[in-house]
CSV table of C-alpha atoms in Angstrom, one decimal:
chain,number,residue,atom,x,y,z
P,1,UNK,CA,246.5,-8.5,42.3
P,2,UNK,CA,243.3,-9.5,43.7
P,3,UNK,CA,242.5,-12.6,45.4
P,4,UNK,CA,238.7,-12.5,45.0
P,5,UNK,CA,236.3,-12.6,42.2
P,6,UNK,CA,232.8,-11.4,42.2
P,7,UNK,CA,230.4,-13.2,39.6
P,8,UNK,CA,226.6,-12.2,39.0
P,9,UNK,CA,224.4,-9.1,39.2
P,10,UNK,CA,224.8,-7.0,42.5
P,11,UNK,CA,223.4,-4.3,43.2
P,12,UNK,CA,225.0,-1.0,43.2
P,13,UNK,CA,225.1,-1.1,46.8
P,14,UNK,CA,226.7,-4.6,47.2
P,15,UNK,CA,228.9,-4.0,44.5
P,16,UNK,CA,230.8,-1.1,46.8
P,17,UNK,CA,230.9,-2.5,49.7
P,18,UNK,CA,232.5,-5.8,47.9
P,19,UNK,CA,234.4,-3.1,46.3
P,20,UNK,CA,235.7,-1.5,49.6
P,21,UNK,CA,236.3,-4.8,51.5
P,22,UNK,CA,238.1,-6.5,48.6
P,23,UNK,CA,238.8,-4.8,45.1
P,24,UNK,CA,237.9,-8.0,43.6
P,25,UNK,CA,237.9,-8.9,39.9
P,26,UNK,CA,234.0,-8.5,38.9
P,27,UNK,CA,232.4,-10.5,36.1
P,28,UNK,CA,228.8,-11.0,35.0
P,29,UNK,CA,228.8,-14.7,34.9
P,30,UNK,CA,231.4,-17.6,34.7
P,31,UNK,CA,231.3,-18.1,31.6
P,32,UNK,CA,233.6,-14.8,31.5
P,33,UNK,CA,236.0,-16.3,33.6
P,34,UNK,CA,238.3,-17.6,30.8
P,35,UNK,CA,238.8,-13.9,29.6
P,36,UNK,CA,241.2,-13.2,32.4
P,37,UNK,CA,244.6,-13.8,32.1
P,38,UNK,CA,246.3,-16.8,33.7
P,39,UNK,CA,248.3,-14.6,36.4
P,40,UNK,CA,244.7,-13.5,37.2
P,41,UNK,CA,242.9,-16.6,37.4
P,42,UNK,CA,245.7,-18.1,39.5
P,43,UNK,CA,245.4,-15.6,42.4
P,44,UNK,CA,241.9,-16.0,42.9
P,45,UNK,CA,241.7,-17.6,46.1
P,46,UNK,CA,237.7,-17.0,46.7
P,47,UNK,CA,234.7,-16.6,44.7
P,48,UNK,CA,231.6,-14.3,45.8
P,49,UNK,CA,228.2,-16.1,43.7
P,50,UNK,CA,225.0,-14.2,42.6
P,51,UNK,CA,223.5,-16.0,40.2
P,52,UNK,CA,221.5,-19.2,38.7
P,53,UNK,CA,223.3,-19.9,35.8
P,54,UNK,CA,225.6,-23.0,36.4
P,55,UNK,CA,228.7,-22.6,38.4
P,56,UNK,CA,230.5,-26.0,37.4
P,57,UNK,CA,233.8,-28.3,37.7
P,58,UNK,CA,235.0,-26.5,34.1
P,59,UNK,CA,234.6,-22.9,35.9
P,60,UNK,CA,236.4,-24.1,38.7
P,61,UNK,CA,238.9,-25.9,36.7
P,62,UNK,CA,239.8,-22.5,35.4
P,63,UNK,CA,240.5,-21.1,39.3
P,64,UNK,CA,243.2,-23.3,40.4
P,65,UNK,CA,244.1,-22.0,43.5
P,66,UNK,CA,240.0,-21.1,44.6
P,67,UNK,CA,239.5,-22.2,48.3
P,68,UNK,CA,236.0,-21.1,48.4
P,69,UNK,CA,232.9,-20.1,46.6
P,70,UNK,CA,230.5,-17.8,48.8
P,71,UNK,CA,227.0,-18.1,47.4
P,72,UNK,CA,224.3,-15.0,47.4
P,73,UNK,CA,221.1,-17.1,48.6
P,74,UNK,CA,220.4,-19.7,50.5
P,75,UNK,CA,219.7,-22.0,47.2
P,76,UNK,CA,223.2,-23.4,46.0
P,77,UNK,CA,221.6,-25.8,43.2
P,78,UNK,CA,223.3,-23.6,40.5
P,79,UNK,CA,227.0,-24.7,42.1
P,80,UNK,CA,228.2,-28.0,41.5
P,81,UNK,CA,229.1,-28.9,45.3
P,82,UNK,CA,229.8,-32.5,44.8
P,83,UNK,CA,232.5,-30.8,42.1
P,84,UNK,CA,233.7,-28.5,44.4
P,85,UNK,CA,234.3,-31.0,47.1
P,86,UNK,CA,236.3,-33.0,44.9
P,87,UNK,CA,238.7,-30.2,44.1
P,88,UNK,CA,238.8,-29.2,47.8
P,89,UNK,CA,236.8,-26.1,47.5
P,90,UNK,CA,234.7,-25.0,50.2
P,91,UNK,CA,230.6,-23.6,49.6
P,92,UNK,CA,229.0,-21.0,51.6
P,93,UNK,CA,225.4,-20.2,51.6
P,94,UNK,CA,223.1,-16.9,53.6
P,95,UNK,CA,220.7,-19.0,55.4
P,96,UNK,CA,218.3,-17.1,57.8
P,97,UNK,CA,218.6,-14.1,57.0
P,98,UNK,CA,216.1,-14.4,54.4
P,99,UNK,CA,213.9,-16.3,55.8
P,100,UNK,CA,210.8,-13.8,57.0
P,101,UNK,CA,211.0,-12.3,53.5
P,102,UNK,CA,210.8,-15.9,52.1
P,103,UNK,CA,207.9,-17.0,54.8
P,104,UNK,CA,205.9,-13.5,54.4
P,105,UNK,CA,205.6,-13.7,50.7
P,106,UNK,CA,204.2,-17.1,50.6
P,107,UNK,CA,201.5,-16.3,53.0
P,108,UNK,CA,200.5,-13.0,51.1
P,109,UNK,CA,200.7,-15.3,47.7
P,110,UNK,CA,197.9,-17.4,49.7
P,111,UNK,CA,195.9,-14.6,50.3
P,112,UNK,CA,196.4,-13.0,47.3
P,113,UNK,CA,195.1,-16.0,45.2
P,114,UNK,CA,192.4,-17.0,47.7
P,115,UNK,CA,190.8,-13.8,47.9
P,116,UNK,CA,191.3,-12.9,44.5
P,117,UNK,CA,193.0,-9.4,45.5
P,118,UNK,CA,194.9,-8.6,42.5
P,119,UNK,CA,192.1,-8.7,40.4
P,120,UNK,CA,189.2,-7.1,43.1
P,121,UNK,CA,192.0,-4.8,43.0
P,122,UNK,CA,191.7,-4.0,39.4
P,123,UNK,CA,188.4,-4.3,39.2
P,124,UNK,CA,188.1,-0.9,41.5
P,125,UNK,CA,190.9,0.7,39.8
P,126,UNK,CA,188.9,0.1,36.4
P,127,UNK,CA,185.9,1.7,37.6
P,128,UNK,CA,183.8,-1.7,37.2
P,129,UNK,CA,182.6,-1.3,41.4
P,130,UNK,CA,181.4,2.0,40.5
P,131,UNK,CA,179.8,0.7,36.8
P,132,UNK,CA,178.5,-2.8,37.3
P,133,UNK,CA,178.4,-3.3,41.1
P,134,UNK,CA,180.3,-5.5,43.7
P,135,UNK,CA,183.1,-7.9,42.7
P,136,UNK,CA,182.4,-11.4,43.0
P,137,UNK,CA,182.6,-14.0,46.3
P,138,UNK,CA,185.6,-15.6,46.4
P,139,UNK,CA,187.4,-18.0,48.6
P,140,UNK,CA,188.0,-18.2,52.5
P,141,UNK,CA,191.4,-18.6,53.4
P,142,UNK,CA,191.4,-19.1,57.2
P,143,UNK,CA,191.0,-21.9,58.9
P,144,UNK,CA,191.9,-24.5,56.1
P,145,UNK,CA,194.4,-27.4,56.1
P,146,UNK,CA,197.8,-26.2,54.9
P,147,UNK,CA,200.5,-28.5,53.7
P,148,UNK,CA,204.1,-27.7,54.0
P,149,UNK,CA,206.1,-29.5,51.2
P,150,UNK,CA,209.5,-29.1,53.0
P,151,UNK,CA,209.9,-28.2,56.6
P,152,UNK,CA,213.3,-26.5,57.1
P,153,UNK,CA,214.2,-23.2,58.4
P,154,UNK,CA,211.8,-21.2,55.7
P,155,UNK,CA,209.0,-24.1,56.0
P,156,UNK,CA,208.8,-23.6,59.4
P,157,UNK,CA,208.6,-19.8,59.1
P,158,UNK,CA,205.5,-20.7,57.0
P,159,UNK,CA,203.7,-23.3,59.4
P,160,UNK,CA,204.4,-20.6,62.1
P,161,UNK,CA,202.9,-17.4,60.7
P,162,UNK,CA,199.9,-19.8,59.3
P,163,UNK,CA,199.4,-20.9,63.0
P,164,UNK,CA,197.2,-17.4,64.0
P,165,UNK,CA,195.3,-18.0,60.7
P,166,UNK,CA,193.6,-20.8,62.4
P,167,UNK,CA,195.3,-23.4,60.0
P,168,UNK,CA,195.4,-27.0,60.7
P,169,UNK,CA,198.8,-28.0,59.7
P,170,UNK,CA,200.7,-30.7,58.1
P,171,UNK,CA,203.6,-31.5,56.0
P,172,UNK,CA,206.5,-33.9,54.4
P,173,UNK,CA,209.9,-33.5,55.1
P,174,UNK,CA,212.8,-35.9,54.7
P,175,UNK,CA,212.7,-37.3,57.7
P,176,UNK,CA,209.6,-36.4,60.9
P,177,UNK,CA,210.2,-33.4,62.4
P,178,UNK,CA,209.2,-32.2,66.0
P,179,UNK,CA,206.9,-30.0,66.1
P,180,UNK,CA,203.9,-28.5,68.1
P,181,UNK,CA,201.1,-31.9,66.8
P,182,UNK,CA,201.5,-30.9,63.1
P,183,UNK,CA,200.6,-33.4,61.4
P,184,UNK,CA,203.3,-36.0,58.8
P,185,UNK,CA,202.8,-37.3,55.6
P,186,UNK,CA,205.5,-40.1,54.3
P,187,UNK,CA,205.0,-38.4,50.5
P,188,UNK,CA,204.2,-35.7,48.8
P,189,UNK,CA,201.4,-36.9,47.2
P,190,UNK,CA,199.9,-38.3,50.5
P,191,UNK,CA,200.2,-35.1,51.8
P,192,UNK,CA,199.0,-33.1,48.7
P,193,UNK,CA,195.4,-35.4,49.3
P,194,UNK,CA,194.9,-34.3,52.9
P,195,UNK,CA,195.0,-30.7,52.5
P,196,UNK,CA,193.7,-27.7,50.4
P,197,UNK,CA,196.9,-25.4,50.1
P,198,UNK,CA,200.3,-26.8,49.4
P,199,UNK,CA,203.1,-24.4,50.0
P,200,UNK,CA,206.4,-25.4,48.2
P,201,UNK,CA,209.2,-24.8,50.5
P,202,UNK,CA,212.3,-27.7,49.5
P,203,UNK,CA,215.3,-27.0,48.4
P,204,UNK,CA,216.0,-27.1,44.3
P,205,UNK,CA,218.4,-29.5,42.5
P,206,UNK,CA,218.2,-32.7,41.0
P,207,UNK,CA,216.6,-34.5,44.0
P,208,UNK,CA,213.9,-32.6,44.0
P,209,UNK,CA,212.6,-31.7,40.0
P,210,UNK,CA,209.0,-32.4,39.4
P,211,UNK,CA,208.6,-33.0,43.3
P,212,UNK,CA,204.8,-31.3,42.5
P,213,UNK,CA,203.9,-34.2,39.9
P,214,UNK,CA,201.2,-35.0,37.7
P,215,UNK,CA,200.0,-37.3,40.7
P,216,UNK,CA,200.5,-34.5,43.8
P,217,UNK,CA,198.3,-32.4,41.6
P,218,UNK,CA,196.0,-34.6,41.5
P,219,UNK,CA,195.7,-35.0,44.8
P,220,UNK,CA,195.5,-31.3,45.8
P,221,UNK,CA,192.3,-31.3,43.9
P,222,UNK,CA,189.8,-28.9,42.0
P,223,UNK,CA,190.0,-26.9,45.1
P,224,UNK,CA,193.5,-27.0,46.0
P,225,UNK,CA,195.9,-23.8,45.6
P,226,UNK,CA,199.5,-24.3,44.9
P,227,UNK,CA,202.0,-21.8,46.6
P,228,UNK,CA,205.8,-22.2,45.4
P,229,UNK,CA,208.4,-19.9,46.8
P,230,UNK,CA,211.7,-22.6,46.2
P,231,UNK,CA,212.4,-22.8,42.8
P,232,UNK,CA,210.9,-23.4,39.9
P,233,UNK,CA,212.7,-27.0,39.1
P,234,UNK,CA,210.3,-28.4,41.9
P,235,UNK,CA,207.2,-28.5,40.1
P,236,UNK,CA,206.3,-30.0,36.9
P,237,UNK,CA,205.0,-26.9,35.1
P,238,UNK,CA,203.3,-28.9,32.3
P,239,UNK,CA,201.2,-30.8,34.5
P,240,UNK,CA,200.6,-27.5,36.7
P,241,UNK,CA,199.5,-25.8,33.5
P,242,UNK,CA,197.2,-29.0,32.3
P,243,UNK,CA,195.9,-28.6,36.1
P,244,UNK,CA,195.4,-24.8,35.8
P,245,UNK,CA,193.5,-25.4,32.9
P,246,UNK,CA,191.3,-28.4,33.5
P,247,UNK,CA,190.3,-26.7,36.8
P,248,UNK,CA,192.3,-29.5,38.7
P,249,UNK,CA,193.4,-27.2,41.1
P,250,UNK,CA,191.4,-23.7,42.1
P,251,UNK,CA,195.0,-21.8,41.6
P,252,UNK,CA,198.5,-20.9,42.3
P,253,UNK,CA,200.9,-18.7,43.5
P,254,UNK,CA,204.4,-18.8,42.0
P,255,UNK,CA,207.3,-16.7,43.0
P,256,UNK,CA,209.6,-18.6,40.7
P,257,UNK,CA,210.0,-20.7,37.0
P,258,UNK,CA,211.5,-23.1,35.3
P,259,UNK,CA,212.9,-20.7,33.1
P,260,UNK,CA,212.6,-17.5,35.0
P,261,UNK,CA,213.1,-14.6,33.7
P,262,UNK,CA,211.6,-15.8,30.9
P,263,UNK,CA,207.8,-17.2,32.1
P,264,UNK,CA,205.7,-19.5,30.1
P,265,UNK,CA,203.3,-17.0,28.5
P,266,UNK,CA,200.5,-19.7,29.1
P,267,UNK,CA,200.8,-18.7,32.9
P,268,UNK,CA,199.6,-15.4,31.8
P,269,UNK,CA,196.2,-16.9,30.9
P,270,UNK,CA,195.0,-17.6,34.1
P,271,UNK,CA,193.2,-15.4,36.0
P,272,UNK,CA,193.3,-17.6,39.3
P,273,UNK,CA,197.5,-17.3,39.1
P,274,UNK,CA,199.5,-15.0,40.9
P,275,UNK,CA,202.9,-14.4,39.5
P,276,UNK,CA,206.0,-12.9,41.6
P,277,UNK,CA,209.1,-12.0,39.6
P,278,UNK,CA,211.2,-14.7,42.0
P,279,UNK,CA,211.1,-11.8,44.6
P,280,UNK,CA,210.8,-13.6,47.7
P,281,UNK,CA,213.4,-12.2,49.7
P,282,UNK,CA,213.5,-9.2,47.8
P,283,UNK,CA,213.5,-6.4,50.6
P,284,UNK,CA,216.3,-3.5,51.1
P,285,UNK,CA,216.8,-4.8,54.3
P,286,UNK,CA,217.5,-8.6,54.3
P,287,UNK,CA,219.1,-8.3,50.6
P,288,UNK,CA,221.9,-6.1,52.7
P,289,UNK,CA,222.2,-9.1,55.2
P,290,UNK,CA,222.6,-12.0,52.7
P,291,UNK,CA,225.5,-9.3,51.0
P,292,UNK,CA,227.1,-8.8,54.3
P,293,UNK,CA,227.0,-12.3,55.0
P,294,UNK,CA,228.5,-13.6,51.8
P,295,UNK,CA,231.2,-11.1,52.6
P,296,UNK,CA,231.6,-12.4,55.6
P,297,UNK,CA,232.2,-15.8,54.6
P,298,UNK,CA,235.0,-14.4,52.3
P,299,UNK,CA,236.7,-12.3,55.2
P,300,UNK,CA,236.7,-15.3,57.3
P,301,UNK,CA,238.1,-17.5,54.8
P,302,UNK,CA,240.7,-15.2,53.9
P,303,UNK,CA,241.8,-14.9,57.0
P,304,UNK,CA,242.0,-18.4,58.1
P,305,UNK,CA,238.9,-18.7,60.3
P,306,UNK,CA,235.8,-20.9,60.6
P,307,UNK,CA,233.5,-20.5,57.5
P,308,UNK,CA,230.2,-18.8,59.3
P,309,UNK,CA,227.6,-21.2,56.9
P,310,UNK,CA,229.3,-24.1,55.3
P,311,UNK,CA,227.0,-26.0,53.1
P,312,UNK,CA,230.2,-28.7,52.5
């Protein structure tokens, strides 16, 4: 009898090698977990994580002798940790790993809204250079003031790449960081009001929903882009929208929703949006890392050793 479940949608890839390394019991979400038998259920002693539907004290509840839950990501809002501290169960995350991916698509997001490319890039494909002539001016991106709305691992990934781009940098964190003379801001909205981009880059969960207000909007300004690649809780998506329509704010670049897969279709109106399908660190090669390293965090606690990245 197995002594590990795997819950969520791996990959065909990740779902041999967790396969191979543990013959686990695999479900699609935990919400299935009730289905097994209570022989089953009992010898699950760790839990491998891909998902963002909730994973919750009643899930757990239904695991009594789980030790740990491994989570695919470095985001672990969807897991109740404060539950699973309570019941003694331990939380793994894949920090790092991810974190060029992350940093790489929120700089090409920039871009990508700034200078307009996906729709210059239609507008060749179409044959409108060749018909009507030149695409439009549009908006320099170098050399701006770029705020970083969270400066951990990924944050600081951003700030760094945005560095060569002649960027004059500043950002809010939870506490001031050191840094090369970047520059703090005590809140987001005081932040938001002294620069033009604002790139999202906090963690998810309840302390952080709506971080990107009404009133941080407003600050950005009528020339202000908004790049978000943490999750889609952090920013109020009806005042973005209001924004977005108004002309509040030049534009934005969202990797992620409030209700991803399913997107507001109102985002689809805007021209000046770019919209990622929550892909940020969706490469072959640092997917395979955050796998191995989830896998890892099961080996080790299976066999009695450290936990490589404990979140609790």
């Amino acid at each position: 009898m197995s002594k590990v479940i795997a819950i969520g949608n791996y990959s065909e890839a990740d779902l041999a090698k967790l396969k191979e390394t543990f013959d686990p019991v695999f479900l699609a979400e935990t919400t299935e977990i009730d289905s097994l038998d209570e022989a089953t259920r009992a010898g699950i002693t760790a839990a491998g994580f891909k998902g963002h539907k909730p994973f919750g004290a009643e899930a757990m509840d239904l695991l009594p002798n789980l030790g740990v839950i491994a989570n695919f990501g470095v985001g672990y809002d969807s897991i109740n940790v404060a539950a699973a501290s309570e019941r003694d169960i331990r939380v793994t995350n894949t920090p790092d790993v991810l974190n060029d991916d992350v940093a790489d698509l929120a700089v090409a997001m920039l871009l990508m809204c700034g200078r307009e490319m996906e729709h210059a890039s239609q507008w060749a494909r179409s044959g409108s250079w060749a018909e009507k002539g030149e695409y439009r001016l549009n908006r320099k991106v170098s050399g701006g003031r770029a705020g970083i709305l969270g400066l951990g691992r990924i944050g600081r990934e951003i700030a760094e790449r945005l560095v060569p781009f002649k960027m004059d940098l500043h950002y809010w964190s939870r506490s001031e960081k050191e840094t090369p003379g970047w520059t703090y801001h005590d809140s987001p909205e005081a932040l938001a009001a002294a620069v033009d981009y604002l790139i999202v880059a906090t963690v998810g969960g309840k302390a952080t929903e709506n971080i990107v207000s009404k009133e941080v909007l407003e600050a950005l300004g009528s020339r202000g882009i908004l790049v978000n690649i943490s999750r889609g809780s952090t920013v109020d998506e009806e005042a973005l929208i209001a924004a977005l329509k108004s002309g509040g704010i030049y534009g934005a670049g969202l990797d992620v929703f409030v209700n991803e897969p399913k997107i507001d279709a109102r985002f689809y109106e805007f021209d000046n949006v770019v919209i990622q399908p929550h892909q940020g660190s969706g490469t072959v090669e640092t997917r395979a890392a955050m796998a191995k390293l989830q896998r890892d965090n099961i080996s080790a606690f299976l066999a009695g050793n450290d936990l490589l990245t404990p979140v609790n």
